[in-house]
PDB file of C-alpha atoms in Angstrom:
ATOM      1  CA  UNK A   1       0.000   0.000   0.000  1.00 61.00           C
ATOM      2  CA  UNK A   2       0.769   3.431   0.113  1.00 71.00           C
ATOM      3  CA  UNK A   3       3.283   4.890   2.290  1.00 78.00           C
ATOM      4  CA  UNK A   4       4.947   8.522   3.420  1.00 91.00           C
ATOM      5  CA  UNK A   5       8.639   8.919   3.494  1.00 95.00           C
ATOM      6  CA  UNK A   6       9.613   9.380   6.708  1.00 96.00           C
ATOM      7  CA  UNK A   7      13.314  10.246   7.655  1.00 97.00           C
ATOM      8  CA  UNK A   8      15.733  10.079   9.356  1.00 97.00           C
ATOM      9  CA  UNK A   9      14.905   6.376  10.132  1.00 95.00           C
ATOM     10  CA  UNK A  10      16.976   6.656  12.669  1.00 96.00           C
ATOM     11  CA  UNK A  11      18.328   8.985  15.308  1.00 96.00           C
ATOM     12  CA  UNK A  12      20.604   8.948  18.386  1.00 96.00           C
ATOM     13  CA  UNK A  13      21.093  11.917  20.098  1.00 96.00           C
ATOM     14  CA  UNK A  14      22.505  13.403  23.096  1.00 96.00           C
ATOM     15  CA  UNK A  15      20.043  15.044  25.616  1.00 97.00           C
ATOM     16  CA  UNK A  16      19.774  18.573  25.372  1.00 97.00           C
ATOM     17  CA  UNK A  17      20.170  18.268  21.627  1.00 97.00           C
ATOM     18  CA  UNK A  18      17.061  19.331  18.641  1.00 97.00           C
ATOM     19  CA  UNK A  19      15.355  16.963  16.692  1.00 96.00           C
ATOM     20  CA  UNK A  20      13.705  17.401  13.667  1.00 97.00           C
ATOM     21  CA  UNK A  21      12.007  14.786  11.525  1.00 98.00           C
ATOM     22  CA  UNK A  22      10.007  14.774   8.511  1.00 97.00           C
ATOM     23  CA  UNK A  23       7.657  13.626   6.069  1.00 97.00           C
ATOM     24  CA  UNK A  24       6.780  13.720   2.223  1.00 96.00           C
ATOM     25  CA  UNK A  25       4.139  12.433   0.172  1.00 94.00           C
ATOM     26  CA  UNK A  26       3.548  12.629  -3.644  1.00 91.00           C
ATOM     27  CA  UNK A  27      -0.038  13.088  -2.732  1.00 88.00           C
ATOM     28  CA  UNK A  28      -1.462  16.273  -1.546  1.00 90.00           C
ATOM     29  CA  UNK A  29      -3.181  15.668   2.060  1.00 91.00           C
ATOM     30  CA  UNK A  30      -6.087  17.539   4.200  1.00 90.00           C
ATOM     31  CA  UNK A  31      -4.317  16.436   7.467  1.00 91.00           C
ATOM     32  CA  UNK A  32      -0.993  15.342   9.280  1.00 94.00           C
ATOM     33  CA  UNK A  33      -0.521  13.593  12.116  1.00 94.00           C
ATOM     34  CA  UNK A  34       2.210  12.888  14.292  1.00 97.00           C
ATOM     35  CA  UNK A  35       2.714   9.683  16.974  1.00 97.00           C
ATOM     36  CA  UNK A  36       5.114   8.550  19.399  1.00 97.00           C
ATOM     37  CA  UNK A  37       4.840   4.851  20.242  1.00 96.00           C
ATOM     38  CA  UNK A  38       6.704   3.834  23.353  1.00 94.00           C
ATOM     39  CA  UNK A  39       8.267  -0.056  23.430  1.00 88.00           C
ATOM     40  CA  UNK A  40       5.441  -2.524  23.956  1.00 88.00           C
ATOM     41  CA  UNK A  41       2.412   0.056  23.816  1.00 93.00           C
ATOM     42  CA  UNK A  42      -0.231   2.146  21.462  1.00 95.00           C
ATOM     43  CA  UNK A  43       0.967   4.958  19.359  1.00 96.00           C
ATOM     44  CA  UNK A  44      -0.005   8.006  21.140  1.00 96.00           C
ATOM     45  CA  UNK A  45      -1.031  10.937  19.416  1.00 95.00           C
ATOM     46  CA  UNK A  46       1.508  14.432  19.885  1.00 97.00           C
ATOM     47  CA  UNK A  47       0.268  16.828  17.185  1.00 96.00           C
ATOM     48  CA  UNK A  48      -2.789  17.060  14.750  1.00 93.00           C
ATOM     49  CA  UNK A  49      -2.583  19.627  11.281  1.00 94.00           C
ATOM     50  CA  UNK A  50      -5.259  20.432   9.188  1.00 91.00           C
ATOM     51  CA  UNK A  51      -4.565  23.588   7.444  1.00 93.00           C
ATOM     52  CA  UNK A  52      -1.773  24.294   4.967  1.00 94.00           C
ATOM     53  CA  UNK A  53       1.259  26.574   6.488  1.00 95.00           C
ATOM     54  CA  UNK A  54      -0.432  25.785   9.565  1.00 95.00           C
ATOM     55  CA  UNK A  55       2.722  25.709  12.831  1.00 97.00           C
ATOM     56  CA  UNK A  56       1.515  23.992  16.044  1.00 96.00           C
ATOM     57  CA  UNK A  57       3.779  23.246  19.455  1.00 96.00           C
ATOM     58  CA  UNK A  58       2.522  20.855  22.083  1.00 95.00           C
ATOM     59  CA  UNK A  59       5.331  21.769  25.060  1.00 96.00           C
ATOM     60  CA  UNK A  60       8.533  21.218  23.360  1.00 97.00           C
ATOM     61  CA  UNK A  61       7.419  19.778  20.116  1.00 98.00           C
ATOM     62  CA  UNK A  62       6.547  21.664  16.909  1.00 98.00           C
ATOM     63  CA  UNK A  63       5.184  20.636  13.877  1.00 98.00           C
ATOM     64  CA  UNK A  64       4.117  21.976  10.773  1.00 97.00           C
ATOM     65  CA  UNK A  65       2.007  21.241   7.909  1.00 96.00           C
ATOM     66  CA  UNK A  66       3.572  22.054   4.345  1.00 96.00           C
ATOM     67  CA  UNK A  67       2.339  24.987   2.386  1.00 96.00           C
ATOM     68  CA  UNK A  68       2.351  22.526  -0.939  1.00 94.00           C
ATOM     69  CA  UNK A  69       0.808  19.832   1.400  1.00 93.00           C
ATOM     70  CA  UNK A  70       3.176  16.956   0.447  1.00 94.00           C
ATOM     71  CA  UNK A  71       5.062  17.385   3.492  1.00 96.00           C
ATOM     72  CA  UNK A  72       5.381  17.976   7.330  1.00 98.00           C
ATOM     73  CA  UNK A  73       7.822  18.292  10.167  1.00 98.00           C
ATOM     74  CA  UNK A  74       8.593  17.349  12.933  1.00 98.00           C
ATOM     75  CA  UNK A  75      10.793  19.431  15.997  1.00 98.00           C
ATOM     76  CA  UNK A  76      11.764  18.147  19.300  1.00 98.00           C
ATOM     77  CA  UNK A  77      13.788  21.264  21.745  1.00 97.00           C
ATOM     78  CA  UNK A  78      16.054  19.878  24.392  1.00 97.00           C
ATOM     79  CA  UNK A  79      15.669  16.376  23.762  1.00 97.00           C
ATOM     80  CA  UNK A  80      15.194  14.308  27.267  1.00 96.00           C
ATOM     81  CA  UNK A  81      15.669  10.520  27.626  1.00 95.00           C
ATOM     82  CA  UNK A  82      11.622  10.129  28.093  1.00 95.00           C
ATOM     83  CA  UNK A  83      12.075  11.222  24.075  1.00 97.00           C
ATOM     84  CA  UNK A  84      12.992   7.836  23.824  1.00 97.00           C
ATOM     85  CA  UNK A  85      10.347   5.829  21.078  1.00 96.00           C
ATOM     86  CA  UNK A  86       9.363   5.459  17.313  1.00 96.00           C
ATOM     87  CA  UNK A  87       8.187   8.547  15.763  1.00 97.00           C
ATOM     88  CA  UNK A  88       5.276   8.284  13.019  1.00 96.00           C
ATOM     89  CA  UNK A  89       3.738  10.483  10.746  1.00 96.00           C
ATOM     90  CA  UNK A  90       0.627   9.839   9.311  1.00 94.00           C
ATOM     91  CA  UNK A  91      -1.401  11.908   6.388  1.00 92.00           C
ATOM     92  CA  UNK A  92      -4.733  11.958   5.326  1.00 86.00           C
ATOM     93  CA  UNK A  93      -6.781  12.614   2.347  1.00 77.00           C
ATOM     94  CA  UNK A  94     -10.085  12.861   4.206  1.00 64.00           C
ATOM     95  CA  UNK A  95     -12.937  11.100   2.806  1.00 59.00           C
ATOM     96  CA  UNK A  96     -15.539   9.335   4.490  1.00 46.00           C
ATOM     97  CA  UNK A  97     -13.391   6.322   5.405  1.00 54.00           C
ATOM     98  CA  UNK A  98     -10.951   7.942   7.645  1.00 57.00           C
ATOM     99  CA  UNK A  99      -7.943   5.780   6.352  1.00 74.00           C
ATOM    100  CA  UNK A 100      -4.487   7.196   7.142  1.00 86.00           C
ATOM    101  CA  UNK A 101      -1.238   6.908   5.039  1.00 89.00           C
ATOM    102  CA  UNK A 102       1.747   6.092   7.510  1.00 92.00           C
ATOM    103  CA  UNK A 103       5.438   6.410   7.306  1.00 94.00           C
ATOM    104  CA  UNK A 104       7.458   4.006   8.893  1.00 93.00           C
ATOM    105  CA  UNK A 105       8.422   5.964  11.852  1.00 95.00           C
ATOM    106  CA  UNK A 106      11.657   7.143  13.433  1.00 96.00           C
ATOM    107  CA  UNK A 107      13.408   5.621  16.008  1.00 96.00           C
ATOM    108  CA  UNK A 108      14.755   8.180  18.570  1.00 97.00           C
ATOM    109  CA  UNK A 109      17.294   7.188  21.069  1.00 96.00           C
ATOM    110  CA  UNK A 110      18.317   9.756  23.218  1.00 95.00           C
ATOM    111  CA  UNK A 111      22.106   9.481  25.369  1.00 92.00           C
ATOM    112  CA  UNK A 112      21.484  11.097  28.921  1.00 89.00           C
TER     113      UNK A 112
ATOM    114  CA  UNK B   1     -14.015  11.221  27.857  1.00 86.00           C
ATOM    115  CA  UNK B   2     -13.282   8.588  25.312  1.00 88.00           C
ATOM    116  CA  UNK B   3     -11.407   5.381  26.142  1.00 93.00           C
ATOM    117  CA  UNK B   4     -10.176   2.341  24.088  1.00 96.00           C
ATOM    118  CA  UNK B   5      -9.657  -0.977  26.107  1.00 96.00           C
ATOM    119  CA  UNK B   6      -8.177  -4.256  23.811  1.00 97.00           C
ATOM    120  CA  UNK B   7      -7.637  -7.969  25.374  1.00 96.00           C
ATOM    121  CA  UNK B   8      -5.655 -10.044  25.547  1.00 97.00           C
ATOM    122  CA  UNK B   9      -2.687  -8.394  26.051  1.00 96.00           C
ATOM    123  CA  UNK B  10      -0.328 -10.674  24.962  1.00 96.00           C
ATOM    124  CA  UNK B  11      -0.904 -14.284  24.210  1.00 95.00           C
ATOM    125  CA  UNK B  12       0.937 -17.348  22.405  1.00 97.00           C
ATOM    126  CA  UNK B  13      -0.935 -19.300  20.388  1.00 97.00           C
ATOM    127  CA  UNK B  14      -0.017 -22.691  18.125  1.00 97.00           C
ATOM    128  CA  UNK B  15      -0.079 -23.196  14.730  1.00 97.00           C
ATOM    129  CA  UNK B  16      -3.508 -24.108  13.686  1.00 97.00           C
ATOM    130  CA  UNK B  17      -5.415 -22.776  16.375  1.00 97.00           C
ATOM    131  CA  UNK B  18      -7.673 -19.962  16.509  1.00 97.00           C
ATOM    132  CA  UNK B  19      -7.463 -16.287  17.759  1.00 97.00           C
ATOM    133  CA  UNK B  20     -10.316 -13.999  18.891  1.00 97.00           C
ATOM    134  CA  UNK B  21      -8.954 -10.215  19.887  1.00 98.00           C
ATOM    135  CA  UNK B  22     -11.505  -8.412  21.231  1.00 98.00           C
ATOM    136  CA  UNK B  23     -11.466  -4.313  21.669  1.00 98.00           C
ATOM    137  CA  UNK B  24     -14.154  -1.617  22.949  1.00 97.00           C
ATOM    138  CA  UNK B  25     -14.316   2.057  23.019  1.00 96.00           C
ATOM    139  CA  UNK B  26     -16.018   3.890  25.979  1.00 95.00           C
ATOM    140  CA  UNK B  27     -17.504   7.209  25.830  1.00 93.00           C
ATOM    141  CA  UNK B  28     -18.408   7.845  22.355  1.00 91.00           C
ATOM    142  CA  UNK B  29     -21.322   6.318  19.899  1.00 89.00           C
ATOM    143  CA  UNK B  30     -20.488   4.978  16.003  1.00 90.00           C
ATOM    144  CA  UNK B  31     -16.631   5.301  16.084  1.00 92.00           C
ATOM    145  CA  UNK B  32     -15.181   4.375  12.880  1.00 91.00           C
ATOM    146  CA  UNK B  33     -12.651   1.306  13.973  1.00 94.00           C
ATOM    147  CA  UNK B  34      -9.884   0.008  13.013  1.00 94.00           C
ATOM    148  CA  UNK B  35      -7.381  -3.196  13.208  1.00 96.00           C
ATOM    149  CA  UNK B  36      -3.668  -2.513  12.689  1.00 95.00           C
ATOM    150  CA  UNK B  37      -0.415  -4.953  12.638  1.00 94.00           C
ATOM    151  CA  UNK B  38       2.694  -3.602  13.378  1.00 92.00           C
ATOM    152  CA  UNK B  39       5.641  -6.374  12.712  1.00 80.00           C
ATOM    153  CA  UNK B  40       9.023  -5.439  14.307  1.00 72.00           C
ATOM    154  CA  UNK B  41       8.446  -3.018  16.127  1.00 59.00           C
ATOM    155  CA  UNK B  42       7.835  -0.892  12.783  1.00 76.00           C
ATOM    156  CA  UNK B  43       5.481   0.069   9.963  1.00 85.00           C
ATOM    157  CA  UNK B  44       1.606  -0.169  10.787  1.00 91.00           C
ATOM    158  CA  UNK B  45      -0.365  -1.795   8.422  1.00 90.00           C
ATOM    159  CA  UNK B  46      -4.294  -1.388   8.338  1.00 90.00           C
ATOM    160  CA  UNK B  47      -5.914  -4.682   8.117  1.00 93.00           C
ATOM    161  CA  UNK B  48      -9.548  -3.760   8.908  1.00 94.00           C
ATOM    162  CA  UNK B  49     -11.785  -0.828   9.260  1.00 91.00           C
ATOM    163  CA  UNK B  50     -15.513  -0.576  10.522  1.00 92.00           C
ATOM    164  CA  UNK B  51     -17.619   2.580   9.662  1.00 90.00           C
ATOM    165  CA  UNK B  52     -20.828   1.156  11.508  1.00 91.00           C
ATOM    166  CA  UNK B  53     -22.082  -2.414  12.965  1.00 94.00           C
ATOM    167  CA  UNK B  54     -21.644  -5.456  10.618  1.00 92.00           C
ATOM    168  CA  UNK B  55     -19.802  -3.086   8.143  1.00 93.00           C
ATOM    169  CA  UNK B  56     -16.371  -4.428   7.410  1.00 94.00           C
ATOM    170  CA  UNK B  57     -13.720  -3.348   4.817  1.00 90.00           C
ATOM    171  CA  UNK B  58     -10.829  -5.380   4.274  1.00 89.00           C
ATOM    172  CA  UNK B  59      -7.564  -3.932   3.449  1.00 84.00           C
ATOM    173  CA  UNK B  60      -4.664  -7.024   2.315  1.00 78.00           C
ATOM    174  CA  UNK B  61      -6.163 -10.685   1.399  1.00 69.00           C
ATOM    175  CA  UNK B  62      -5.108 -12.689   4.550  1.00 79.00           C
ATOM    176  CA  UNK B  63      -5.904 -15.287   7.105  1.00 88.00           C
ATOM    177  CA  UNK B  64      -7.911 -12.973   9.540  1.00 94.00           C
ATOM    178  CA  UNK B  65     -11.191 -11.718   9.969  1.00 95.00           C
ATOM    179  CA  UNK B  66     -12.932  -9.037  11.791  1.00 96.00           C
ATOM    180  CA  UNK B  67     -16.689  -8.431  13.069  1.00 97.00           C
ATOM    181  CA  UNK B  68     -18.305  -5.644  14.607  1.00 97.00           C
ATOM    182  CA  UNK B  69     -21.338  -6.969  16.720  1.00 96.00           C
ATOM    183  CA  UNK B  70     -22.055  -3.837  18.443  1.00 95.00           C
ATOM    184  CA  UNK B  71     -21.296   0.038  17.812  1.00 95.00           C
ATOM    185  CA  UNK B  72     -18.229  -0.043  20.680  1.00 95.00           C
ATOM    186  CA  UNK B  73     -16.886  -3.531  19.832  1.00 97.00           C
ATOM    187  CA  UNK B  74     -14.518  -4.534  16.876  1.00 97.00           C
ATOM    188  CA  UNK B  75     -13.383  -8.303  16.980  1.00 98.00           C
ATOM    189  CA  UNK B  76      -9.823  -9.758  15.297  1.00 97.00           C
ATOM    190  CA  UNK B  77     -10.486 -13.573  14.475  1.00 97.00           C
ATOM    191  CA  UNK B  78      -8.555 -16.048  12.948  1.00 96.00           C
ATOM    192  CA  UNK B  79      -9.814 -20.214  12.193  1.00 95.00           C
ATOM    193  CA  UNK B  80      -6.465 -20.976  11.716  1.00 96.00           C
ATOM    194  CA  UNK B  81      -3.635 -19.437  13.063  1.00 96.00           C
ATOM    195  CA  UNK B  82       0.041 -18.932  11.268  1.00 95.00           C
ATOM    196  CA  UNK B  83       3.247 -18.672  12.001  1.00 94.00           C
ATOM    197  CA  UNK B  84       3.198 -15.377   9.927  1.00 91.00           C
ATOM    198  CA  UNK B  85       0.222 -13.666  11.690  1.00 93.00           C
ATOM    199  CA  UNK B  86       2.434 -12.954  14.820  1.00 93.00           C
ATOM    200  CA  UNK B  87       2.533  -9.319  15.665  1.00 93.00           C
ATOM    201  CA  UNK B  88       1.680  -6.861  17.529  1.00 95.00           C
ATOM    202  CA  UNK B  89      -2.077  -5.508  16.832  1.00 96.00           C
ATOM    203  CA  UNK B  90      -3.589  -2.542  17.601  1.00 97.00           C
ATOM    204  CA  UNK B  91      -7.207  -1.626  17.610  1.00 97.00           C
ATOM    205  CA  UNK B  92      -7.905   2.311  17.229  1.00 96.00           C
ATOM    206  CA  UNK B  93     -10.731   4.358  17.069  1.00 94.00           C
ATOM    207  CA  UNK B  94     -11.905   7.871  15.283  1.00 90.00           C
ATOM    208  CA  UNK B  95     -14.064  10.326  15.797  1.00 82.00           C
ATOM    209  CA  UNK B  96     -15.545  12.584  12.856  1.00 64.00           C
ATOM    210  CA  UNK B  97     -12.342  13.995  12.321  1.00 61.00           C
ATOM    211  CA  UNK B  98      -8.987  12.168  10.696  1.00 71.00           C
ATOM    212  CA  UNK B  99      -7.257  11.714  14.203  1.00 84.00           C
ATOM    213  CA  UNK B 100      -7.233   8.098  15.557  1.00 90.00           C
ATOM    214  CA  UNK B 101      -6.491   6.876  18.941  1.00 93.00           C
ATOM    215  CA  UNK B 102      -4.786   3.824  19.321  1.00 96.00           C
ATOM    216  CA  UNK B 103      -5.546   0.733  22.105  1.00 96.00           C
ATOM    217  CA  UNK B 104      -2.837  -0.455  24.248  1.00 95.00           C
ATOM    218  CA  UNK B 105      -2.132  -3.389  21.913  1.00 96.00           C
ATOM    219  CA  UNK B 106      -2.134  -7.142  22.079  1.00 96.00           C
ATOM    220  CA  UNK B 107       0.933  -9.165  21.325  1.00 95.00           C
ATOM    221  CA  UNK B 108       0.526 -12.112  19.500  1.00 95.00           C
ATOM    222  CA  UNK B 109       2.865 -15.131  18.979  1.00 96.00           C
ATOM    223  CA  UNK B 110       1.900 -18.246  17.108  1.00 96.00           C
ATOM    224  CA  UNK B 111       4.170 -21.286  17.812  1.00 97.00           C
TER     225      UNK B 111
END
C-alpha cells in the first residue's frame, strides 16, 4: 500500500540536543498527524494539522504542515531521555473512510 | 471522555489454532474502527476498518477476519492461526475527524 517517506529512520542523540524529523508524500493531504509509540504500547497521538502553512507546538514539540501539502515536520527542543520511542507520521486525504497513510516511523534514542 | 480498552494483552498461540482479539471504546457512539499490525516493532499496516455495525472493509487478502457486533466492539479472528500472523495488533478508534487513537495493543505469537 501506500506509504509517506519518513526520515531520518533513525536517530541517536545526546540530551539537550534538537530533533527534527520529517515527512513527504507525492499526494497532496487535508491532514498530518504525528505519533510517538513507546516499546510494547499504542501509538499516542503528539500533534494534529489540518490547514496548509499551519505551525503547532505541544510543550517542546513543533510541527508543521507544508504549504504545498506533500510534506510535514517534525521538531523536538532539548531532547530528554523520556524522548525515547518510534516517531510516526501519518497523512490523510479525508474522505468518508478515515484511512491514514503512515510512514514508517523514526526511532529516537536519546544518550542522557 | 473517550477510552479504548483491547484484550488479551499478549498471548501465544499454536499453529492451527484460533485467535479472537476483542477491543471496545467507551464514551463515544459509532466510532469508525480500526485493526492494525505492526511487525518489528515498525510500519503499521491497516488490516480492517468498521464505519458502523456489521460493516467491514478489508484492506490485504489474509488469514484474519474481523466483526463488529455492536457500535463499541470490533473483533480480530482467525480459524487458523500462522506462524506469519504474529505481531503486535492494535485496535484504534476515530471520531468525525482524521485523528485516531490507538488501544494499548495485544501481542501475538503463534508457535
Amino acid at each position: 500500500g501506500q506509504q509517506l517517506n519518513q526520515s531520518p529512520q533513525s536517530m541517536f542523540i545526546q540530551e539537550g540536543e534538537d530533533v527534527s524529523m520529517n515527512c513527504t508524500s507525492s499526494s497532496i493531504f487535508n491532514t498530518w498527524l504525528w505519533y510517538k509509540q513507546d516499546p510494547g504500547e499504542g501509538p499516542v497521538l503528539l500533534i494534529a494539522l489540518y490547514k496548509a502553512g499551519e505551525l503547532t507546538s505541544n510543550g517542546r514539540l513543533t510541527a508543521q504542515f507544508g504549504i504545498t501539502r506533500k510534506d510535514s515536520f517534525l521538531n523536538i527542543s532539548a531532547s530528554i531521555p523520556s524522548d525515547v520511542g518510534i516517531y510516526f507520521c501519518a497523512g490523510s486525504n479525508a474522505g468518508n473512510n478515515r484511512k491514514l497513510i503512515w510512514g514508517l516511523g523514526t526511532s529516537l534514542a536519546v544518550n542522557p | 471522555s473517550q477510552t479504548i480498552h483491547q484484550w488479551p494483552a499478549t498471548l501465544v498461540q499454536p499453529v492451527g489454532s484460533p485467535l479472537s482479539l476483542e477491543c471496545t471504546v467507551e464514551g463515544t457512539s459509532n466510532p469508525n474502527l480500526y485493526w492494525y499490525r505492526q511487525a518489528a516493532g515498525r510500519g503499521l499496516q491497516l488490516l480492517f476498518y468498521s464505519v458502523g455495525i456489521g460493516q467491514i472493509s478489508s484492506e490485504v487478502p489474509q488469514n484474519l477476519s474481523a466483526s463488529r457486533p455492536q457500535d463499541r466492539q470490533f473483533i480480530l479472528s482467525s480459524k487458523k492461526l500462522l506462524l506469519s500472523d504474529s505481531g503486535f495488533y492494535l485496535c484504534a478508534w476515530s471520531p468525525m475527524q482524521d485523528t485516531i487513537y490507538f488501544g494499548e495493543g495485544s501481542w501475538l505469537t503463534v508457535v
